[in-house]
XYZ file of C-alpha atoms in Angstrom:
730
model
C 0.000 0.000 0.000
C 2.802 2.452 0.894
C 4.189 2.231 -2.688
C 0.837 3.321 -4.199
C 1.419 5.825 -7.011
C -1.167 8.104 -8.642
C -0.592 9.212 -12.265
C -1.310 12.696 -13.561
C -5.073 13.367 -13.528
C -5.904 10.462 -11.144
C -8.219 11.395 -8.268
C -6.446 11.606 -4.908
C -7.884 12.225 -1.425
C -5.936 14.961 0.401
C -6.142 15.529 4.159
C -5.407 19.158 5.056
C -4.638 20.711 8.414
C -7.611 23.080 7.953
C -10.621 22.642 10.287
C -12.684 20.636 7.757
C -12.989 17.157 9.083
C -12.945 15.351 5.776
C -10.567 14.294 3.027
C -10.895 16.443 -0.138
C -10.635 15.279 -3.768
C -7.946 16.701 -6.100
C -6.366 15.623 -9.385
C -2.787 14.324 -9.242
C -0.344 16.900 -10.713
C 1.984 16.589 -13.698
C 4.515 13.828 -12.986
C 2.087 12.074 -10.623
C 2.251 11.743 -6.826
C 2.950 9.048 -4.200
C 0.620 8.039 -1.389
C 1.707 9.993 1.732
C 3.297 12.853 -0.248
C 3.121 16.314 1.299
C 1.441 18.613 -1.213
C 0.203 22.157 -1.667
C -3.436 22.352 -2.785
C -5.917 25.157 -3.548
C -8.684 25.645 -0.977
C -10.969 28.516 -1.919
C -8.649 31.445 -2.683
C -5.798 30.048 -0.507
C -2.980 27.538 -0.943
C -2.764 25.083 1.958
C -0.577 22.174 3.069
C -1.961 18.631 2.864
C -1.036 14.951 2.678
C -2.144 12.477 -0.017
C -4.194 10.212 2.244
C -5.559 7.739 -0.310
C -7.627 7.404 -3.447
C -10.158 10.127 -4.276
C -13.880 9.344 -3.971
C -15.062 11.253 -7.061
C -18.650 11.660 -5.850
C -19.321 14.957 -7.661
C -18.720 16.720 -10.995
C -15.193 15.786 -12.043
C -14.855 18.970 -14.094
C -14.978 21.037 -10.872
C -12.158 19.093 -9.163
C -8.970 21.166 -9.024
C -5.395 19.898 -9.339
C -2.687 19.565 -6.710
C -0.465 22.663 -7.152
C 2.862 20.996 -6.297
C 4.506 18.176 -4.380
C 6.782 19.384 -1.539
C 10.407 18.338 -1.436
C 10.176 16.464 1.874
C 10.021 12.739 2.707
C 6.461 11.372 2.236
C 4.435 10.411 5.322
C 4.985 6.757 6.083
C 2.132 4.278 6.348
C 2.814 3.676 10.063
C 2.548 7.444 10.716
C -0.861 7.526 8.989
C -1.964 4.615 11.176
C -0.623 6.299 14.334
C -2.463 9.578 13.634
C -5.702 7.736 12.783
C -5.642 5.573 15.921
C -4.636 8.505 18.162
C -7.532 10.549 16.697
C -9.996 7.700 17.332
C -8.811 7.298 20.927
C -8.833 10.998 21.852
C -11.950 11.837 19.755
C -9.945 14.460 17.854
C -10.630 15.587 14.242
C -7.992 14.262 11.814
C -7.187 17.821 10.666
C -6.066 18.675 14.225
C -3.916 15.508 14.359
C -2.238 16.517 11.090
C -1.542 19.976 12.554
C 0.320 18.255 15.411
C 2.356 16.278 12.888
C 3.331 19.315 10.755
C 4.336 21.844 13.402
C 7.365 23.080 11.482
C 7.093 26.423 9.666
C 7.768 26.802 5.962
C 7.897 23.114 5.000
C 7.142 24.095 1.418
C 9.670 26.955 1.242
C 12.884 26.530 -0.681
C 15.712 25.941 1.834
C 16.975 29.114 3.471
C 20.715 29.612 3.024
C 23.571 30.623 5.284
C 27.269 31.321 4.759
C 29.813 28.755 5.925
C 33.611 28.942 6.059
C 36.329 26.373 5.349
C 40.040 26.300 4.658
C 41.071 27.992 1.369
C 44.098 27.452 -0.915
C 45.900 30.822 -0.707
C 48.438 31.958 1.887
C 47.686 35.346 3.528
C 50.105 38.198 2.645
C 50.875 38.698 6.307
C 50.400 36.282 9.209
C 49.254 37.494 12.634
C 48.712 35.379 15.810
C 44.919 35.829 15.420
C 44.998 34.682 11.767
C 47.183 31.695 12.688
C 44.601 30.639 15.321
C 41.786 30.660 12.711
C 43.776 28.631 10.164
C 44.913 26.164 12.861
C 41.281 25.530 13.919
C 40.185 24.892 10.306
C 43.222 22.626 9.675
C 42.491 20.637 12.875
C 38.986 19.849 11.691
C 40.174 18.458 8.346
C 38.281 20.733 6.010
C 34.889 20.810 7.789
C 32.703 23.896 7.279
C 31.579 26.176 10.140
C 29.472 29.301 10.504
C 31.253 32.623 11.060
C 30.267 32.637 14.727
C 31.512 29.059 15.259
C 34.939 29.709 13.659
C 35.421 32.962 15.590
C 34.443 31.323 18.908
C 36.639 28.240 18.418
C 39.650 30.394 17.506
C 38.930 32.989 20.211
C 39.084 35.915 17.741
C 36.720 38.546 16.327
C 34.682 37.798 13.181
C 36.586 40.519 11.253
C 39.742 38.339 11.386
C 37.893 35.531 9.550
C 36.463 37.959 6.974
C 39.969 39.382 6.371
C 41.217 35.859 5.571
C 38.299 35.393 3.117
C 39.479 38.469 1.161
C 42.964 36.930 1.032
C 41.595 33.563 -0.231
C 43.037 31.717 2.793
C 39.491 30.948 3.972
C 36.660 30.068 1.562
C 33.114 31.407 2.075
C 30.120 29.668 0.462
C 26.354 29.578 0.696
C 24.786 26.355 1.942
C 21.327 25.182 3.036
C 20.434 25.555 6.711
C 18.594 22.202 6.538
C 21.678 20.003 6.944
C 22.011 16.517 8.497
C 22.940 16.362 12.173
C 26.501 15.209 12.969
C 26.824 11.451 13.470
C 26.684 10.211 17.065
C 29.231 7.566 18.077
C 27.664 4.805 20.245
C 31.146 3.731 21.456
C 32.465 7.214 22.271
C 32.089 7.828 25.993
C 30.400 4.952 27.811
C 30.757 5.132 31.602
C 31.800 2.285 33.857
C 28.492 0.856 35.128
C 27.889 -0.870 38.466
C 26.928 -4.568 38.354
C 23.228 -3.625 38.881
C 23.288 -0.999 36.143
C 25.121 -3.273 33.701
C 22.572 -6.079 34.226
C 19.637 -3.739 33.488
C 21.459 -2.190 30.488
C 21.947 -5.716 29.057
C 18.205 -6.418 29.323
C 17.373 -3.133 27.517
C 20.002 -3.814 24.825
C 18.522 -7.276 24.223
C 15.091 -5.678 23.727
C 16.504 -3.268 21.104
C 18.387 -6.102 19.433
C 15.168 -8.135 19.060
C 13.737 -5.489 16.704
C 10.260 -6.091 18.186
C 7.875 -3.994 20.298
C 8.149 -4.129 24.103
C 7.715 -1.738 27.046
C 9.989 -1.756 30.098
C 9.325 0.201 33.279
C 12.777 1.295 34.526
C 12.297 2.104 38.192
C 15.198 3.479 40.162
C 15.606 5.677 43.235
C 16.707 9.257 42.457
C 20.457 9.245 41.838
C 20.648 5.544 40.881
C 21.919 6.177 37.339
C 18.753 5.570 35.274
C 20.010 8.012 32.620
C 23.341 6.177 32.098
C 21.453 2.888 31.798
C 18.924 4.018 29.196
C 21.651 5.836 27.213
C 23.130 2.339 26.714
C 19.809 1.351 25.101
C 20.095 4.480 22.893
C 23.653 3.404 21.936
C 22.395 -0.051 20.906
C 19.614 1.568 18.859
C 22.221 3.713 17.022
C 24.340 0.603 16.332
C 21.262 -0.991 14.715
C 20.933 2.063 12.447
C 17.532 2.990 13.934
C 16.362 6.328 15.358
C 15.826 7.029 19.056
C 13.681 9.592 20.885
C 14.102 10.725 24.494
C 11.141 12.672 25.921
C 11.780 15.001 28.884
C 9.048 16.668 30.960
C 10.614 20.162 31.215
C 12.566 22.404 28.822
C 14.613 23.468 31.865
C 16.085 19.943 32.007
C 17.233 19.769 28.378
C 20.462 21.796 28.827
C 21.898 19.500 31.485
C 20.695 16.431 29.577
C 22.208 17.538 26.221
C 25.582 17.951 27.946
C 25.331 14.345 29.177
C 24.368 13.101 25.694
C 27.324 14.955 24.140
C 29.669 13.444 26.732
C 28.304 9.961 25.901
C 28.102 10.157 22.073
C 30.592 12.916 21.156
C 28.016 15.214 19.504
C 24.784 16.986 20.380
C 21.509 15.354 19.232
C 18.561 17.059 17.507
C 16.325 19.125 19.833
C 12.556 19.648 19.590
C 10.739 21.877 22.078
C 9.276 25.378 22.354
C 12.693 26.903 23.142
C 14.078 25.982 19.683
C 14.117 28.571 16.860
C 11.727 28.176 13.926
C 14.619 27.529 11.515
C 15.922 24.741 13.766
C 12.426 23.243 14.050
C 12.150 22.981 10.281
C 15.628 21.451 10.023
C 14.787 18.891 12.746
C 11.460 17.937 11.100
C 13.060 17.452 7.673
C 16.146 15.569 8.893
C 14.058 13.209 11.063
C 11.987 12.368 7.949
C 15.127 11.746 5.867
C 16.743 9.619 8.565
C 19.520 12.223 9.050
C 18.756 12.765 12.754
C 19.674 9.669 14.804
C 18.554 10.901 18.221
C 15.910 13.499 19.102
C 15.609 14.958 22.601
C 12.372 16.805 23.117
C 9.068 17.649 24.709
C 5.890 15.561 24.264
C 5.156 16.885 20.729
C 8.425 15.290 19.460
C 6.357 12.083 19.383
C 4.622 13.416 16.238
C 7.803 13.903 14.162
C 8.024 11.851 10.917
C 10.576 9.203 12.026
C 11.860 7.020 9.225
C 12.987 4.080 11.357
C 12.088 4.531 15.027
C 13.628 1.862 17.268
C 13.438 3.292 20.812
C 11.416 5.842 22.789
C 12.466 6.753 26.328
C 9.947 8.638 28.494
C 12.011 10.125 31.329
C 10.113 10.909 34.570
C 7.203 8.986 33.004
C 4.856 9.827 35.900
C 5.130 13.574 35.236
C 1.840 15.407 34.676
C 3.324 17.601 31.920
C 3.139 14.617 29.526
C -0.612 15.171 29.485
C -1.603 17.921 27.032
C -4.545 19.845 28.496
C -5.543 22.056 25.565
C -6.062 21.653 21.830
C -5.547 17.938 21.184
C -5.856 16.350 24.637
C -3.501 13.392 24.725
C -1.156 11.676 27.158
C 2.299 11.400 25.576
C 3.177 8.362 27.720
C 0.184 6.373 26.437
C 0.656 7.587 22.842
C 4.347 6.545 23.046
C 3.283 2.951 23.669
C 0.838 3.119 20.728
C 3.480 4.582 18.382
C 6.106 1.989 19.424
C 3.659 -0.905 18.967
C 2.940 0.275 15.386
C 6.669 0.794 14.636
C 8.017 -2.386 16.283
C 10.060 -0.206 18.670
C 11.062 -0.545 22.328
C 9.774 1.803 25.057
C 11.602 2.602 28.297
C 9.467 4.359 30.930
C 11.947 5.732 33.487
C 10.948 7.025 36.933
C 11.803 6.874 40.619
C 8.064 6.996 41.347
C 6.119 5.410 38.473
C 2.485 6.226 37.726
C -0.166 3.807 38.969
C -1.110 3.193 35.303
C 2.390 1.838 34.574
C 2.472 -0.122 37.851
C -0.877 -1.735 36.925
C 0.407 -2.607 33.421
C 3.425 -4.356 34.979
C 1.104 -6.265 37.332
C -1.078 -7.267 34.354
C 1.985 -8.553 32.461
C 1.746 -5.917 29.671
C 5.086 -4.287 30.630
C 8.263 -5.769 32.097
C 9.975 -4.089 35.036
C 13.645 -3.455 35.822
C 14.725 -1.908 39.139
C 17.815 0.010 40.302
C 17.790 0.048 44.103
C 21.046 1.804 45.037
C 22.227 5.369 44.628
C 25.386 5.754 42.583
C 28.699 6.163 44.471
C 28.752 7.448 48.048
C 25.238 8.977 48.074
C 22.514 7.371 50.206
C 18.747 7.995 50.329
C 17.686 10.803 52.696
C 16.085 10.242 56.096
C 12.406 11.263 56.051
C 10.533 12.597 59.093
C 7.137 14.233 59.724
C 6.552 17.447 61.682
C 3.094 17.255 63.287
C 1.727 20.768 62.725
C -1.104 20.256 65.218
C 1.399 20.466 68.060
C 3.632 23.246 66.636
C 3.164 26.901 67.598
C 2.935 28.681 64.231
C 1.682 32.297 64.334
C -1.183 33.130 61.913
C 0.022 34.124 58.444
C 3.346 32.290 58.807
C 4.268 28.812 57.630
C 7.700 27.721 58.907
C 7.329 25.636 62.088
C 9.828 25.984 64.991
C 11.146 22.454 64.250
C 11.874 23.285 60.609
C 13.365 26.642 61.590
C 15.858 24.858 63.897
C 16.867 22.444 61.108
C 17.382 25.346 58.659
C 19.566 27.185 61.208
C 21.670 24.043 61.692
C 22.349 23.780 57.913
C 23.241 27.472 57.689
C 25.844 27.017 60.436
C 27.330 24.009 58.606
C 27.495 25.900 55.292
C 25.091 23.456 53.606
C 22.106 24.226 51.369
C 18.426 23.787 52.263
C 15.349 23.632 50.054
C 11.919 24.833 51.168
C 9.344 23.173 48.966
C 5.785 24.396 48.400
C 3.415 21.671 47.290
C 1.532 24.285 45.325
C -0.544 22.780 42.564
C -4.072 23.179 41.320
C -6.014 26.403 41.541
C -8.651 25.877 44.211
C -7.601 26.812 47.753
C -8.198 23.894 50.110
C -9.827 24.480 53.485
C -8.747 22.416 56.478
C -8.981 22.705 60.274
C -5.661 23.764 61.791
C -6.648 22.162 65.107
C -7.376 18.600 63.930
C -6.423 18.450 60.240
C -9.998 17.652 59.108
C -11.033 18.564 55.538
C -14.688 19.053 54.709
C -16.135 16.399 52.394
C -19.193 16.542 50.152
C -22.427 15.072 51.590
C -23.426 13.672 48.171
C -20.249 12.064 46.813
C -16.754 11.049 47.898
C -14.929 14.250 46.900
C -13.431 16.932 49.174
C -15.000 20.385 48.949
C -12.910 23.367 47.935
C -13.223 27.033 48.720
C -14.535 29.525 46.155
C -13.621 32.774 47.825
C -15.645 35.106 45.637
C -18.756 33.036 46.450
C -17.777 32.606 50.153
C -18.869 28.975 49.774
C -17.398 25.484 49.613
C -18.066 23.605 46.405
C -17.798 19.996 45.220
C -16.273 19.852 41.757
C -17.654 16.402 41.071
C -21.396 16.855 41.609
C -21.783 20.644 41.947
C -23.075 20.661 45.581
C -22.257 23.877 47.537
C -22.538 24.999 51.149
C -21.431 28.027 53.201
C -17.944 27.967 54.772
C -18.609 27.010 58.439
C -17.036 29.009 61.274
C -16.780 25.876 63.484
C -14.947 22.690 62.474
C -17.598 19.960 61.982
C -15.126 17.356 63.288
C -13.514 18.781 66.463
C -15.798 21.846 66.925
C -12.838 24.247 67.215
C -13.912 27.806 66.387
C -12.257 29.936 63.685
C -9.515 27.355 62.944
C -10.594 26.618 59.349
C -8.185 28.142 56.842
C -7.168 27.883 53.208
C -3.813 26.120 52.939
C -0.729 27.317 51.149
C 1.340 30.494 50.659
C 2.974 31.502 47.355
C 6.727 31.406 46.698
C 7.152 35.181 46.979
C 5.318 35.274 50.327
C 7.489 32.374 51.509
C 10.629 34.210 50.377
C 9.694 37.227 52.541
C 9.119 35.026 55.600
C 12.437 33.154 55.223
C 14.394 36.394 54.642
C 12.853 37.820 57.843
C 13.791 34.656 59.820
C 17.349 34.427 58.418
C 18.428 37.928 57.345
C 22.054 36.787 56.813
C 21.123 33.899 54.439
C 21.270 34.095 50.653
C 17.705 33.170 49.615
C 16.850 32.093 46.040
C 13.242 31.825 44.837
C 12.761 29.293 42.010
C 9.478 29.304 40.102
C 9.029 28.945 36.337
C 6.780 32.025 36.120
C 9.554 34.265 37.542
C 11.811 33.894 34.483
C 11.613 35.530 31.081
C 13.140 32.536 29.300
C 14.195 28.923 29.762
C 17.810 30.094 29.333
C 17.551 32.552 32.247
C 16.056 29.858 34.478
C 18.785 27.365 33.511
C 21.535 29.905 34.297
C 20.028 30.604 37.734
C 19.732 26.874 38.534
C 23.403 26.337 37.584
C 24.454 29.247 39.800
C 22.506 27.749 42.750
C 24.008 24.281 42.159
C 27.487 25.817 42.371
C 26.677 27.179 45.841
C 25.249 30.604 45.005
C 22.441 30.323 47.626
C 21.933 29.013 51.165
C 18.152 28.499 51.124
C 16.228 27.681 47.932
C 12.453 28.168 47.810
C 10.629 26.385 45.037
C 7.551 24.607 43.711
C 7.338 21.472 41.562
C 9.986 22.778 39.179
C 12.749 21.843 41.660
C 11.448 18.297 42.182
C 12.554 17.326 38.688
C 15.973 16.215 37.579
C 18.169 18.993 39.039
C 21.284 18.110 40.993
C 22.346 20.329 43.935
C 25.442 18.584 45.416
C 25.545 20.653 48.639
C 21.803 20.311 49.414
C 21.233 18.278 52.602
C 17.819 19.425 53.892
C 14.417 19.520 52.211
C 11.540 21.072 54.175
C 8.052 20.520 52.720
C 5.744 23.293 53.934
C 2.366 21.756 53.078
C 2.715 18.012 52.520
C -1.093 17.642 52.888
C -2.048 19.975 50.078
C -2.042 17.359 47.326
C -4.311 15.057 49.356
C -7.339 17.318 48.996
C -9.883 18.108 46.346
C -11.684 15.853 43.922
C -8.600 14.720 41.998
C -8.578 10.925 41.899
C -4.754 10.950 41.541
C -4.237 13.210 44.586
C -2.668 10.513 46.801
C -0.471 9.213 43.978
C 0.792 12.671 43.035
C 1.535 13.610 46.629
C 3.454 10.367 47.104
C 5.448 10.895 43.881
C 6.159 14.550 44.527
C 7.285 14.072 48.126
C 9.586 11.179 47.143
C 10.969 13.168 44.191
C 11.616 16.333 46.153
C 13.175 14.413 49.057
C 15.441 12.826 46.453
C 17.017 16.246 45.752
C 18.685 15.988 49.170
C 21.926 14.131 49.972
C 22.919 13.363 46.359
C 26.638 13.655 47.068
C 28.754 12.494 50.059
C 26.790 14.370 52.743
C 23.658 12.517 53.960
C 20.311 14.265 53.434
C 17.156 14.749 55.463
C 13.578 15.560 54.439
C 11.077 17.078 56.897
C 7.373 17.045 55.969
C 5.085 19.541 57.728
C 1.682 17.839 57.978
C -1.623 18.148 59.810
C -2.329 14.458 59.113
C 0.774 12.427 60.095
C -1.387 9.295 60.401
C -2.713 9.569 56.811
C -1.799 6.358 54.905
C -0.064 8.345 52.131
C 2.084 10.341 54.573
C 2.945 7.137 56.460
C 3.899 5.368 53.214
C 6.127 8.316 52.204
C 7.960 8.271 55.545
C 8.370 4.495 55.579
C 9.467 4.415 51.941
C 7.210 1.377 51.565
C 6.294 1.898 47.933
C 4.962 -1.553 47.152
C 2.371 -1.434 49.944
C 1.398 2.128 48.936
C 0.784 1.048 45.327
C -1.124 -2.057 46.385
C -3.389 -0.031 48.723
C -3.916 2.749 46.170
C -4.681 0.160 43.455
C -7.251 -1.563 45.687
C -8.996 1.771 46.414
C -9.124 2.751 42.725
C -10.373 -0.713 41.762
C -13.183 -0.454 44.307
C -14.128 3.037 43.052
C -13.954 1.828 39.412
C -11.679 4.716 38.378
C -8.525 4.698 36.171
C -6.540 2.583 35.632
C -9.312 0.121 36.633
C -12.164 2.038 35.032
C -12.586 4.652 32.316
C -13.329 8.368 32.572
C -13.921 11.308 30.280
C -14.188 14.993 31.191
C -16.438 17.267 29.124
C -15.965 21.033 29.475
C -18.558 23.403 27.992
C -17.665 27.074 27.760
C -19.585 30.172 26.716
C -19.607 33.935 27.451
C -23.112 33.240 28.824
C -23.131 31.025 31.940
C -26.826 30.042 31.539
C -26.216 28.814 27.988
C -23.385 26.502 29.120
C -25.390 25.215 32.120
C -28.520 24.643 30.004
C -26.560 22.555 27.500
C -24.879 20.633 30.342
C -28.268 19.859 31.921
C -29.683 18.766 28.551
C -26.664 16.497 27.979
C -27.039 14.902 31.420
C -30.736 14.258 30.704
C -30.254 12.756 27.199
C -27.589 10.223 28.178
C -29.113 7.079 26.593
C -26.020 6.233 24.439
C -23.897 6.248 27.631
C -26.427 4.290 29.695
C -26.383 1.566 27.013
C -22.722 0.824 27.852
C -23.345 1.116 31.615
C -21.670 4.566 31.929
C -22.710 7.255 34.447
C -22.753 11.026 33.996
C -21.899 13.350 36.922
C -22.774 17.039 36.796
C -23.115 19.524 35.269
C -21.127 21.569 37.802
C -19.196 24.841 37.494
C -15.548 24.021 36.745
C -13.056 24.830 39.565
C -11.771 27.625 37.332
C -15.250 28.843 36.564
C -14.179 31.535 34.102
C -11.215 31.872 31.763
C -10.795 34.882 29.462
C -14.432 35.892 29.910
C -15.799 32.427 29.126
C -17.841 30.596 31.777
C -16.914 26.931 32.137
C -19.172 24.033 33.097
C -18.013 20.433 33.346
C -19.483 16.939 33.257
C -17.700 13.741 34.175
C -18.422 10.379 32.525
C -17.423 7.164 34.278
C -17.512 3.681 32.707
C -16.122 0.192 33.205
C -12.644 -0.660 31.927
C -13.905 -2.727 28.992
C -16.730 -0.370 27.933
C -16.515 1.044 24.342
C -16.445 4.594 25.731
C -15.285 6.549 22.651
C -18.037 5.188 20.396
C -20.733 5.945 23.012
C -19.368 9.475 23.617
C -19.364 10.228 19.872
C -22.989 9.061 19.584
C -23.961 11.068 22.706
C -22.472 14.421 21.642
C -23.798 14.085 18.071
C -27.297 14.719 19.457
C -26.464 18.337 20.327
C -26.000 21.286 17.988
C -23.721 23.930 19.473
C -24.385 27.635 18.938
C -21.485 29.771 17.660
C -20.827 30.952 21.251
C -20.557 27.471 22.745
C -17.414 25.346 22.758
C -17.091 21.745 23.891
C -13.898 19.848 24.711
C -13.716 16.132 25.500
C -10.796 14.827 27.539
C -10.387 11.038 27.598
C -8.605 9.926 30.823
C -8.546 13.437 32.345
C -5.620 14.220 34.629
C -6.667 17.575 35.968
C -10.195 18.314 37.016
C -10.329 22.068 36.459
C-alpha cells in the first residue's frame, strides 16, 4: 500500500490541516504523486498544506475538481505514521485535521531551503600572518576541512569575526552559501560509555537485548533518584544507534534539556537534535526534515516530538514517566506516555518508561503482564537515600500568616551554620484553595459524593467539583468543633521568600518558580548558579522536584505536605506520594547525607505514612485496591467534558440537557456526573461548566461518547472539549 502511485489526472484524497474534518478530492499533478506525499493544494482562494491520504472518492462533478499545485520536497508520510495519527484521533476523539496539525508543526515546510554562509580552509596563503589569523587557520586545519558558521569559527579560535572575513578576502578561507537544513553530525555509540555498576550493567543488558530483538516491548525502569537511570537508558540508545535505527528521548521540562544535552554529548561525542518550544523556527524545520530523511539519529524533546516523521524509530524513552506535563490539556488532549506505547507498537520499537516513582497506570500494566519491570535500588557512588521525618503541625506553635514551624526553623539554622544548602518546597498545585482545620487536620467532604469540597472565595462557599453541591464555609470545624480554625492552605513562593528572609536575614535566599523567568535560558543559568553554591536556602515549587542536581543540598523542608491530598482529583494521593519522594530525592545526592522534613496536619494519613516508611509496594497495592473499588482509572474509564460560553446560563442549560439525554452512555453502563461549574469557573471571559463520565474498563467509551455528543448542535458561542482519561479536574 505504501508504494501506491497516482498518475497525472488520477483522483487523490488529500487531508489538510484546515478545520474541515474530511478528506478532499484533487487531481494528481503533472509527474504524478505518491501516497503519503506532502502537497500544496488550492482551498478557496488560498494555498494550503496537505497529505495524499488515499484514493479520491469522485462523488461529484469531475470537471470542478482542481489539481494539486505541487509536491513538496520532503520525505512522504509513512504508512505507520498515517496509522498512528488515525488511531490517536480515534482514541482521543480528535478531528484528523487537528492531528495533522500536530504532525506538521514546522514552519515553511514548502519553502525553498533558506541559506547561510559557511567557512572552510582555502588554498591561498595570507600576505601577512598574525597570531589571530594563525589561530583561525589552525582551527580549520584541525577539523580536516569541515565547514563552520562565522560565529563558530570565531568562537573556536577565540578571535573577532573581522579576522575571519579578512582571511576570506585573502583567499586563505573560503566562504560559500549552503542550506540551513543540513544533516545532524553522526553520534558515536562507542564514544564515551561510563563504567556501570553490576546492577546498572545487568539492566542495560536487558534493555540492549530488547533493542536487538527489533520487536515492540515496554519496560518500566524504576530506580531511586540518583541511581543512574540516565546512564542505563543511554546504553539502550547506543544499541539503537548501532542498529541504524532512530531514538527519541522525551523530557518533561525544557529546563532539564540543557543539562541532559551535555550528558548526551559526553556519551556520544556530539549533540543530538532538539525539539521543544525553546528551539528557533529555523531549527524546528531542520529537525522535522532531517528526522523524515533519517539524518537525525537521536531526538531529545518535549511531548510533541512524538509526532515527528521518524523514518525508522527503534526506541522511545519517556524520562520521569509519571510527570503530569506529559498530558496535554488544551487543543488535542492526549497523554504522551500512552501515545508513546501506541506509536512503538505500530513501529516495532522498544519503550523505556523511566521514573523513581512510576504512575499507577504503569504499575498496573506491569502487574497485568503488559510491561516488564527493571529496578535500580542503590544510589550511585557514596550517596545514600535521605532520612524522612514528619513534623506534626497540630502540636507546633505557628503564628497566623506564617508557615515555617519551629522544628523546621531549627533544622534550617543548623544547615546554615554548617554551610550546607536547604530547600523549602511548596506543594503548590491546582487552583482551588483547600480548606482544612488547623486544630485537627480535618477537611470538609461533600455530603453527596466522595470528593473533598474546595473554597470559592468570591462566592464565600465550599463547592464539590464532582457533583456541583455547595454549602457556606462554616465558622466551626464539623469534626472537632474548634472555632475559627478553618483556613485555606498554602502560601505563594514570593510570600514564603519574605518570611524566610525575615527569619534568616544573613542567608542568601533564592526563589525558584518557572513564572519568575523571562526565558528557559535565564532559568537554567540561575539553577546552575545555585548548584554551584550561590544560595543558602532555595524556595521552590514542583519545578525543583525534577531532575536537578544540587550537590551541597542536605535538607528539604516541605511546607504543606497535605495539600495534594485534597480536592476531587482521583490521583491526589499518587501525586503527593510521587512529589514528596521526588523532592526528598534532591537531598543528599553527594557524600553528605540528606534529610527531608514534611510539615503535615495528618501524620497518620496512609499516604504520609507510606512516604515516611518508603514502603512503595504497599502504597501502590493499597492505592490500586482503592481505585479498583471506586472503578476509576486505571481500573475504570473516565472522560471529562468542558462546555464554555460567554453566557453562563447557555453553558449550564446545554450541560443539563446532555445529562438528561444520556441514553447512548447508559447503554454501555456509563454514568454522567454534573453539570457543575468548573473549579476555574471563568477563563478569558468564558464561563466553564463540566461533566464527568465514568464507565467500566472494557466499555466502548469513545463510540458511546461520539454518539452522545452528536445529538447536540452547538451555537457559535458554545465550545465543547472532551478529555479522555482526564488528569486535571479544572
